Amino acid sequence: MEVKNKVIIVTGGSSGIGLATAKLLAKKGASVVITSRYKDDIEKVAKDISGAFAVVADMTKPTDIKNLVKKTMNKFGRIDAIINNAGQPAQGNIENFPIDEYRKNIELNLFGPTLLMQQVIPIMRKQGGGSIVNIGSGTTKMALPGVGVYSSGKSALHQLSMVARKELEPDNINVTIIHPYLTATNFGRDRHAPKTDDSTWQSRPGVPPADPPEKVAGVIFEALQNGNEEISLVPVR
Ligand SMILES: NC(=O)c1ccc[n+]([C@@H]2O[C@H](COP(=O)([O-])OP(=O)(O)OC[C@H]3O[C@@H](n4cnc5c(N)ncnc54)[C@H](OP(=O)(O)O)[C@@H]3O)[C@@H](O)[C@H]2O)c1
């Protein structure tokens, strides 16, 4: 899909990978719709991105997801692509992980993207096609102790994406799953909290350094253009 003049929703556009993606897609000529739970944050970000439209949405809330689609349609009259990027980590061994916290993580990392897909598929079908890019995780390519909850939700999103790709092929709707490697963002940190010098997590002994979010944004752009099924950024050793 050519990105120029297309309407693209990027969930979680206030920070990290989503922010870098929104900037890149706007630079390539798309009208980007960006979301955050925080009105001030997303309006401030939108001011710096040409033509960006800010929508406040908690991606765990079905009413917010419906409202996001409604506002986008009212503003632009179409939706050509979505980047299901909003997400949060979950850290802790399986044995003691509180089930309510597990549920919350799944609500955001799996059900949020699914609900947005369900909202936009009929619109894309009517338009004659579209693109869906789901952001998974490199943790699904390994068995890392302490991230079972997070990686299980992202693994489910991976499988869902592969099946959706097949189901939607006849409608000219492309579905891609991208697995970012460790990326230098605010992931797992409260960006509103006072800054601490915790940059060491980005370079751990024996582990390849974190990618910049702009690298992932470039891969998302590539996926929109080429319609890849799956892209992993995990370094091959
Ligand atoms: N960073 C990594 O190492 C890494 C590796 C693999 C995969 N990923 C995936 O990449 C995606 C982006 O993460 P990032 O690294 O860019 O992290 P980030 O800098 O923390 O950005 C996360 C984004 O998600 C949004 N978000 C969080 N909870 C939300 C909610 N309930 N409703 C709506 N939006 C919500 C945040 O928006 P607000 O806080 O403004 O609401 C923010 O814009 C995630 O899906 C993550 O799982 C990251």
Short mmCIF file of C-alpha atoms and ligand atoms in Angstrom, two decimals:
data_model
loop_
_atom_site.label_atom_id
_atom_site.label_comp_id
_atom_site.label_asym_id
_atom_site.label_seq_id
_atom_site.Cartn_x
_atom_site.Cartn_y
_atom_site.Cartn_z
CA MET A 1 0.00 0.00 0.00
CA GLU A 2 1.26 3.45 -0.87
CA VAL A 3 1.23 5.50 2.35
CA LYS A 4 0.84 8.92 0.71
CA ASN A 5 -2.61 10.47 1.27
CA LYS A 6 -3.78 7.49 3.33
CA VAL A 7 -5.55 7.70 6.71
CA ILE A 8 -3.65 5.65 9.28
CA ILE A 9 -4.48 5.10 12.97
CA VAL A 10 -1.43 4.59 15.22
CA THR A 11 -2.47 3.51 18.72
CA GLY A 12 -0.08 4.59 21.46
CA GLY A 13 1.26 7.50 19.41
CA SER A 14 2.40 9.49 22.43
CA SER A 15 5.69 7.69 22.98
CA GLY A 16 8.37 5.33 21.67
CA ILE A 17 7.63 3.20 18.64
CA GLY A 18 4.16 4.70 18.06
CA LEU A 19 5.47 8.25 18.14
CA ALA A 20 8.36 7.48 15.78
CA THR A 21 5.93 5.69 13.43
CA ALA A 22 3.42 8.55 13.42
CA LYS A 23 6.23 11.01 12.59
CA LEU A 24 7.55 8.84 9.77
CA LEU A 25 4.13 8.14 8.22
CA ALA A 26 3.20 11.83 8.35
CA LYS A 27 6.51 12.66 6.66
CA LYS A 28 5.61 10.16 3.92
CA GLY A 29 2.35 12.02 3.31
CA ALA A 30 -0.21 10.09 5.41
CA SER A 31 -2.87 11.63 7.64
CA VAL A 32 -2.14 10.06 11.02
CA VAL A 33 -4.55 9.56 13.88
CA ILE A 34 -2.69 9.10 17.16
CA THR A 35 -3.98 7.94 20.53
CA SER A 36 -3.06 8.15 24.18
CA ARG A 37 -4.87 7.97 27.49
CA TYR A 38 -3.67 11.51 28.25
CA LYS A 39 -5.29 14.48 26.48
CA ASP A 40 -2.48 16.98 27.15
CA ASP A 41 0.23 14.58 26.00
CA ILE A 42 -1.39 13.61 22.73
CA GLU A 43 -2.46 17.13 21.80
CA LYS A 44 1.09 18.35 22.43
CA VAL A 45 2.54 15.54 20.28
CA ALA A 46 0.00 16.18 17.49
CA LYS A 47 1.08 19.82 17.24
CA ASP A 48 4.55 18.67 16.15
CA ILE A 49 3.33 16.22 13.50
CA SER A 50 2.00 17.66 10.28
CA GLY A 51 -1.74 16.99 9.87
CA ALA A 52 -1.94 14.67 12.92
CA PHE A 53 -5.30 14.16 14.60
CA ALA A 54 -5.22 13.39 18.34
CA VAL A 55 -7.80 11.13 19.98
CA VAL A 56 -7.89 10.26 23.67
CA ALA A 57 -8.47 6.52 24.04
CA ASP A 58 -7.79 3.84 26.58
CA MET A 59 -7.30 0.79 24.38
CA THR A 60 -8.68 -1.51 27.09
CA LYS A 61 -12.08 0.18 26.83
CA PRO A 62 -14.42 -0.97 24.02
CA THR A 63 -16.33 2.35 24.09
CA ASP A 64 -13.07 4.30 23.59
CA ILE A 65 -12.12 2.04 20.67
CA LYS A 66 -15.52 2.58 19.01
CA ASN A 67 -15.19 6.32 19.62
CA LEU A 68 -11.71 6.33 18.03
CA VAL A 69 -13.10 4.80 14.85
CA LYS A 70 -16.13 7.11 14.86
CA LYS A 71 -14.01 10.24 15.31
CA THR A 72 -11.62 9.14 12.57
CA MET A 73 -14.51 8.50 10.16
CA ASN A 74 -16.13 11.85 11.02
CA LYS A 75 -12.85 13.66 10.39
CA PHE A 76 -11.51 11.81 7.32
CA GLY A 77 -14.38 9.63 6.02
CA ARG A 78 -12.09 6.60 5.63
CA ILE A 79 -9.53 4.37 7.38
CA ASP A 80 -6.82 2.86 5.20
CA ALA A 81 -4.58 1.30 7.84
CA ILE A 82 -4.19 0.72 11.56
CA ILE A 83 -1.03 0.16 13.56
CA ASN A 84 -2.00 -1.74 16.71
CA ASN A 85 0.94 -0.52 18.76
CA ALA A 86 -0.33 0.50 22.25
CA GLY A 87 0.96 -2.01 24.75
CA GLN A 88 2.48 -2.57 28.14
CA PRO A 89 4.82 -5.16 29.66
CA ALA A 90 4.11 -7.54 32.54
CA GLN A 91 6.98 -8.76 34.66
CA GLY A 92 6.88 -11.68 37.08
CA ASN A 93 7.15 -15.43 37.32
CA ILE A 94 4.05 -17.44 36.39
CA GLU A 95 3.75 -19.15 39.79
CA ASN A 96 2.81 -15.99 41.66
CA PHE A 97 1.49 -13.71 38.94
CA PRO A 98 -1.87 -12.17 40.04
CA ILE A 99 -4.55 -13.33 37.61
CA ASP A 100 -6.27 -9.93 37.65
CA GLU A 101 -3.03 -8.28 36.47
CA TYR A 102 -2.68 -10.98 33.79
CA ARG A 103 -6.24 -10.19 32.62
CA LYS A 104 -5.44 -6.46 32.44
CA ASN A 105 -2.35 -7.10 30.33
CA ILE A 106 -4.32 -9.32 27.95
CA GLU A 107 -7.10 -6.69 27.74
CA LEU A 108 -4.54 -4.20 26.40
CA ASN A 109 -2.11 -6.34 24.40
CA LEU A 110 -4.62 -8.76 22.85
CA PHE A 111 -8.26 -7.70 23.19
CA GLY A 112 -7.57 -4.01 22.40
CA PRO A 113 -5.99 -4.81 19.00
CA THR A 114 -8.71 -7.41 18.32
CA LEU A 115 -11.53 -4.95 19.07
CA LEU A 116 -9.96 -2.30 16.83
CA MET A 117 -9.59 -4.87 14.03
CA GLN A 118 -13.26 -5.83 14.44
CA GLN A 119 -14.26 -2.17 14.14
CA VAL A 120 -12.20 -1.35 11.04
CA ILE A 121 -12.54 -4.56 8.99
CA PRO A 122 -16.08 -3.76 7.71
CA ILE A 123 -14.95 -0.22 6.83
CA MET A 124 -11.87 -1.47 4.95
CA ARG A 125 -13.91 -4.14 3.17
CA LYS A 126 -16.36 -1.49 1.97
CA GLN A 127 -13.45 0.66 0.77
CA GLY A 128 -11.98 -2.23 -1.20
CA GLY A 129 -9.03 -2.99 1.08
CA GLY A 130 -6.70 -1.86 3.81
CA SER A 131 -3.75 -2.75 6.02
CA ILE A 132 -3.50 -3.94 9.60
CA VAL A 133 -0.12 -4.01 11.34
CA ASN A 134 -0.01 -5.62 14.76
CA ILE A 135 2.96 -5.06 17.05
CA GLY A 136 4.00 -8.30 18.72
CA SER A 137 7.26 -8.91 20.54
CA GLY A 138 10.61 -10.60 20.10
CA THR A 139 9.96 -12.27 23.48
CA THR A 140 7.60 -14.65 21.64
CA LYS A 141 10.63 -16.06 19.81
CA MET A 142 12.27 -17.25 23.03
CA ALA A 143 11.37 -18.58 26.49
CA LEU A 144 12.44 -15.79 28.82
CA PRO A 145 11.79 -16.40 32.53
CA GLY A 146 9.69 -13.59 34.03
CA VAL A 147 7.89 -12.56 30.86
CA GLY A 148 5.47 -15.49 30.40
CA VAL A 149 2.38 -13.33 30.91
CA TYR A 150 3.49 -10.65 28.46
CA SER A 151 4.82 -13.04 25.82
CA SER A 152 1.75 -15.29 26.01
CA GLY A 153 -0.52 -12.33 25.12
CA LYS A 154 1.79 -11.29 22.29
CA SER A 155 1.99 -14.92 21.06
CA ALA A 156 -1.80 -14.98 20.88
CA LEU A 157 -1.74 -11.72 18.91
CA HIS A 158 0.77 -13.33 16.54
CA GLN A 159 -1.48 -16.35 15.92
CA LEU A 160 -4.56 -14.14 15.56
CA SER A 161 -2.73 -12.03 12.98
CA MET A 162 -1.70 -15.05 10.91
CA VAL A 163 -5.27 -16.37 10.82
CA ALA A 164 -6.78 -12.93 10.14
CA ARG A 165 -4.37 -12.55 7.22
CA LYS A 166 -5.83 -15.67 5.59
CA GLU A 167 -9.43 -14.74 6.45
CA LEU A 168 -9.10 -11.21 5.05
CA GLU A 169 -7.04 -11.94 1.94
CA PRO A 170 -10.17 -12.17 -0.28
CA ASP A 171 -11.12 -8.64 0.87
CA ASN A 172 -7.72 -7.20 -0.06
CA ILE A 173 -7.02 -6.48 3.62
CA ASN A 174 -3.40 -7.20 4.50
CA VAL A 175 -2.39 -8.25 8.03
CA THR A 176 1.22 -8.12 9.27
CA ILE A 177 2.74 -9.07 12.62
CA ILE A 178 5.99 -7.37 13.65
CA HIS A 179 8.18 -8.60 16.49
CA PRO A 180 10.38 -5.74 17.75
CA TYR A 181 13.56 -6.55 19.59
CA LEU A 182 14.48 -4.64 22.78
CA THR A 183 13.80 -1.00 21.83
CA ALA A 184 14.95 2.17 23.62
CA THR A 185 11.57 3.66 24.63
CA ASN A 186 9.62 4.36 27.82
CA PHE A 187 8.37 0.77 27.81
CA GLY A 188 7.69 -0.39 31.35
CA ARG A 189 8.42 3.02 32.82
CA ASP A 190 6.16 5.86 33.91
CA ARG A 191 7.22 8.67 31.62
CA HIS A 192 5.43 11.17 33.89
CA ALA A 193 7.62 10.19 36.88
CA PRO A 194 10.85 12.15 37.58
CA LYS A 195 13.67 11.01 35.30
CA THR A 196 16.11 8.55 36.85
CA ASP A 197 19.39 7.38 35.39
CA ASP A 198 18.22 3.90 34.45
CA SER A 199 19.55 3.85 30.91
CA THR A 200 21.65 0.76 31.71
CA TRP A 201 18.72 -1.54 30.80
CA GLN A 202 19.36 -0.64 27.18
CA SER A 203 22.81 -2.23 27.24
CA ARG A 204 23.09 -5.46 29.17
CA PRO A 205 26.27 -7.54 29.15
CA GLY A 206 26.17 -10.18 26.43
CA VAL A 207 22.95 -8.81 24.93
CA PRO A 208 22.92 -6.83 21.66
CA PRO A 209 22.04 -3.17 22.34
CA ALA A 210 18.47 -1.90 22.10
CA ASP A 211 17.16 -0.66 18.76
CA PRO A 212 16.10 2.97 18.38
CA PRO A 213 12.31 3.33 17.92
CA GLU A 214 12.95 4.90 14.49
CA LYS A 215 14.28 1.52 13.29
CA VAL A 216 10.98 -0.18 14.19
CA ALA A 217 9.05 2.70 12.57
CA GLY A 218 11.00 2.06 9.35
CA VAL A 219 10.03 -1.61 9.46
CA ILE A 220 6.35 -0.72 10.01
CA PHE A 221 6.52 1.57 6.97
CA GLU A 222 8.11 -1.25 4.96
CA ALA A 223 5.33 -3.64 6.06
CA LEU A 224 2.64 -1.20 4.95
CA GLN A 225 4.30 -0.84 1.57
CA ASN A 226 5.14 -4.49 0.95
CA GLY A 227 2.42 -6.34 2.86
CA ASN A 228 4.83 -8.74 4.61
CA GLU A 229 3.27 -11.52 6.68
CA GLU A 230 5.75 -11.37 9.57
CA ILE A 231 8.90 -9.38 10.39
CA SER A 232 11.18 -10.12 13.33
CA LEU A 233 13.80 -7.67 14.54
CA VAL A 234 15.36 -10.14 16.94
CA PRO A 235 19.10 -10.30 16.11
CA VAL A 236 20.14 -13.63 14.59
CA ARG A 237 23.13 -15.02 16.46
N1 LIG B 1 10.33 -1.29 23.88
C1 LIG B 1 10.56 -2.57 23.69
O1 LIG B 1 11.63 -3.12 24.08
C2 LIG B 1 9.54 -3.43 22.96
C3 LIG B 1 9.94 -4.70 22.49
C4 LIG B 1 9.02 -5.50 21.84
C5 LIG B 1 7.72 -5.04 21.63
N2 LIG B 1 7.36 -3.81 22.09
C6 LIG B 1 5.96 -3.38 21.85
O2 LIG B 1 5.96 -2.13 21.16
C7 LIG B 1 4.75 -1.43 21.48
C8 LIG B 1 5.09 0.03 21.81
O3 LIG B 1 5.85 0.07 22.99
P1 LIG B 1 7.01 1.15 23.23
O4 LIG B 1 8.26 0.40 23.41
O5 LIG B 1 6.95 2.22 22.23
O6 LIG B 1 6.60 1.68 24.69
P2 LIG B 1 6.21 3.13 25.24
O7 LIG B 1 7.23 4.13 24.87
O8 LIG B 1 5.92 2.91 26.70
O9 LIG B 1 4.84 3.46 24.49
C9 LIG B 1 3.66 2.72 24.78
C10 LIG B 1 2.47 3.42 24.15
O10 LIG B 1 1.31 2.64 24.47
C11 LIG B 1 0.32 3.49 25.00
N3 LIG B 1 -0.52 2.81 25.99
C12 LIG B 1 -0.14 2.13 27.09
N4 LIG B 1 -1.23 1.69 27.75
C13 LIG B 1 -2.31 2.12 27.04
C14 LIG B 1 -3.70 2.01 27.18
N5 LIG B 1 -4.27 1.32 28.20
N6 LIG B 1 -4.51 2.58 26.27
C15 LIG B 1 -3.98 3.28 25.25
N7 LIG B 1 -2.67 3.43 25.04
C16 LIG B 1 -1.85 2.85 25.93
C17 LIG B 1 1.07 4.65 25.64
O11 LIG B 1 0.19 5.77 25.64
P3 LIG B 1 -0.17 6.64 26.95
O12 LIG B 1 0.71 6.21 28.07
O13 LIG B 1 0.10 8.05 26.50
O14 LIG B 1 -1.62 6.35 27.17
C18 LIG B 1 2.25 4.81 24.70
O15 LIG B 1 1.93 5.68 23.64
C19 LIG B 1 4.06 -2.20 22.59
O16 LIG B 1 3.00 -2.96 22.07
C20 LIG B 1 5.15 -3.13 23.10
O17 LIG B 1 4.63 -4.32 23.65
C21 LIG B 1 8.23 -3.00 22.75
#
